[in-house]
mmCIF file of C-alpha atoms in Angstrom:
data_model
loop_
_atom_site.group_PDB
_atom_site.id
_atom_site.type_symbol
_atom_site.label_atom_id
_atom_site.label_comp_id
_atom_site.label_asym_id
_atom_site.label_seq_id
_atom_site.Cartn_x
_atom_site.Cartn_y
_atom_site.Cartn_z
ATOM 1 C CA MET A 1 -16.357 3.217 -21.906
ATOM 2 C CA ARG A 2 -13.174 3.374 -24.857
ATOM 3 C CA ASP A 3 -14.116 7.373 -25.995
ATOM 4 C CA LYS A 4 -14.685 8.426 -21.884
ATOM 5 C CA ILE A 5 -11.190 6.652 -21.273
ATOM 6 C CA PHE A 6 -9.198 8.580 -24.552
ATOM 7 C CA TYR A 7 -11.091 11.734 -24.016
ATOM 8 C CA PHE A 8 -9.971 11.710 -20.159
ATOM 9 C CA LEU A 9 -6.727 11.425 -21.592
ATOM 10 C CA THR A 10 -6.464 14.613 -23.090
ATOM 11 C CA LYS A 11 -7.367 16.791 -20.947
ATOM 12 C CA ILE A 12 -4.430 15.633 -17.842
ATOM 13 C CA PRO A 13 -2.602 18.876 -17.366
ATOM 14 C CA LYS A 14 1.041 18.114 -18.498
ATOM 15 C CA GLY A 15 3.020 17.591 -14.747
ATOM 16 C CA LYS A 16 0.063 15.589 -13.758
ATOM 17 C CA VAL A 17 -0.806 11.315 -14.115
ATOM 18 C CA ALA A 18 -4.111 9.506 -13.223
ATOM 19 C CA THR A 19 -4.139 6.292 -11.991
ATOM 20 C CA TYR A 20 -6.381 3.283 -13.784
ATOM 21 C CA LYS A 21 -8.588 3.486 -10.764
ATOM 22 C CA GLN A 22 -9.202 7.163 -10.832
ATOM 23 C CA ILE A 23 -10.236 6.885 -14.626
ATOM 24 C CA ALA A 24 -12.645 4.292 -13.244
ATOM 25 C CA LEU A 25 -14.179 6.167 -10.649
ATOM 26 C CA TYR A 26 -14.397 8.588 -13.845
ATOM 27 C CA LEU A 27 -16.564 6.174 -15.777
ATOM 28 C CA GLY A 28 -18.811 4.861 -12.908
ATOM 29 C CA ASN A 29 -17.197 2.041 -11.502
ATOM 30 C CA GLY A 30 -13.972 2.331 -9.551
ATOM 31 C CA ARG A 31 -13.415 -1.789 -9.922
ATOM 32 C CA LEU A 32 -12.884 -1.078 -13.937
ATOM 33 C CA ALA A 33 -9.176 -0.735 -13.361
ATOM 34 C CA ARG A 34 -7.908 -3.988 -15.051
ATOM 35 C CA VAL A 35 -10.418 -3.125 -17.447
ATOM 36 C CA VAL A 36 -8.626 0.624 -18.068
ATOM 37 C CA GLY A 37 -5.515 -0.730 -18.586
ATOM 38 C CA ASN A 38 -6.320 -2.923 -21.521
ATOM 39 C CA ILE A 39 -8.204 -0.200 -23.124
ATOM 40 C CA LEU A 40 -4.800 1.896 -22.395
ATOM 41 C CA HIS A 41 -3.140 -0.746 -24.228
ATOM 42 C CA SER A 42 -4.691 -0.712 -27.476
ATOM 43 C CA ASN A 43 -4.322 3.378 -27.584
ATOM 44 C CA THR A 44 -2.400 3.508 -30.530
ATOM 45 C CA ASP A 45 -1.198 7.326 -30.924
ATOM 46 C CA SER A 46 0.596 8.073 -27.803
ATOM 47 C CA ILE A 47 0.735 11.905 -28.277
ATOM 48 C CA LYS A 48 -2.655 12.217 -28.838
ATOM 49 C CA TYR A 49 -3.646 10.628 -26.102
ATOM 50 C CA PRO A 50 -0.959 10.364 -23.315
ATOM 51 C CA CYS A 51 -1.320 7.261 -21.665
ATOM 52 C CA TYR A 52 1.777 7.834 -20.455
ATOM 53 C CA LYS A 53 0.783 9.375 -17.515
ATOM 54 C CA VAL A 54 -1.576 6.864 -16.036
ATOM 55 C CA VAL A 55 0.292 4.910 -13.698
ATOM 56 C CA ASN A 56 -1.389 2.635 -10.867
ATOM 57 C CA SER A 57 -3.170 3.439 -7.321
ATOM 58 C CA ARG A 58 0.668 3.186 -5.710
ATOM 59 C CA GLY A 59 1.817 5.085 -8.627
ATOM 60 C CA CYS A 60 4.115 2.750 -10.192
ATOM 61 C CA LEU A 61 5.320 3.056 -13.814
ATOM 62 C CA SER A 62 3.185 0.304 -16.295
ATOM 63 C CA LYS A 63 6.096 -2.053 -16.513
ATOM 64 C CA ASN A 64 4.559 -3.581 -20.308
ATOM 65 C CA TYR A 65 4.194 -0.031 -21.229
ATOM 66 C CA ALA A 66 3.149 -0.005 -25.166
ATOM 67 C CA PHE A 67 5.553 2.665 -26.915
ATOM 68 C CA GLY A 68 8.759 1.675 -25.987
ATOM 69 C CA GLY A 69 8.646 -0.346 -22.753
ATOM 70 C CA ILE A 70 9.063 1.931 -18.735
ATOM 71 C CA ASN A 71 11.981 3.400 -19.439
ATOM 72 C CA GLU A 72 10.185 5.073 -22.351
ATOM 73 C CA GLN A 73 6.977 6.041 -20.001
ATOM 74 C CA LYS A 74 10.347 6.988 -17.142
ATOM 75 C CA ARG A 75 11.150 9.579 -19.990
ATOM 76 C CA ARG A 76 8.246 11.516 -20.442
ATOM 77 C CA LEU A 77 7.360 11.997 -17.316
ATOM 78 C CA ASN A 78 10.630 13.267 -17.092
ATOM 79 C CA LEU A 79 10.308 15.595 -19.811
ATOM 80 C CA ASP A 80 6.849 16.475 -18.199
ATOM 81 C CA GLY A 81 8.248 17.676 -14.944
ATOM 82 C CA ILE A 82 7.563 14.925 -13.456
ATOM 83 C CA VAL A 83 9.553 13.359 -11.205
ATOM 84 C CA VAL A 84 10.123 9.751 -11.104
ATOM 85 C CA ASN A 85 12.480 7.467 -8.347
ATOM 86 C CA ASN A 86 12.113 3.571 -8.773
ATOM 87 C CA PHE A 87 9.476 3.880 -11.521
ATOM 88 C CA LYS A 88 7.590 5.414 -8.613
ATOM 89 C CA VAL A 89 5.482 9.128 -8.763
ATOM 90 C CA ASP A 90 4.524 10.911 -5.166
ATOM 91 C CA LEU A 91 1.067 11.231 -6.852
ATOM 92 C CA GLU A 92 0.505 14.019 -3.434
ATOM 93 C CA LYS A 93 2.025 15.728 -5.693
ATOM 94 C CA TYR A 94 2.239 14.822 -9.006
ATOM 95 C CA GLN A 95 -1.409 13.187 -8.890
ATOM 96 C CA TRP A 96 -4.014 15.425 -10.873
ATOM 97 C CA LYS A 97 -6.751 16.539 -8.428
ATOM 98 C CA ILE A 98 -10.180 16.715 -10.618
#
């Protein structure tokens, strides 16, 4: 499961985000969203596996982003061209539709 999650991260295009639930559905079970979050928190290579591109189902950033906190996640999303307002992204505009 871990390998599939990290593979998914490598496919999210620049300027797009995915949700934990979206990744869980890719795995075949939408109820695994929390498991996805826990696995992402164990990521040790944020360049190869850009977990900053994952938000919750309301578009909110992670308060506990593992690579520098929520402000760093916001900074990285901004560098990708994603507008973040009040630590939230517009999923209608930025969610990757696969």
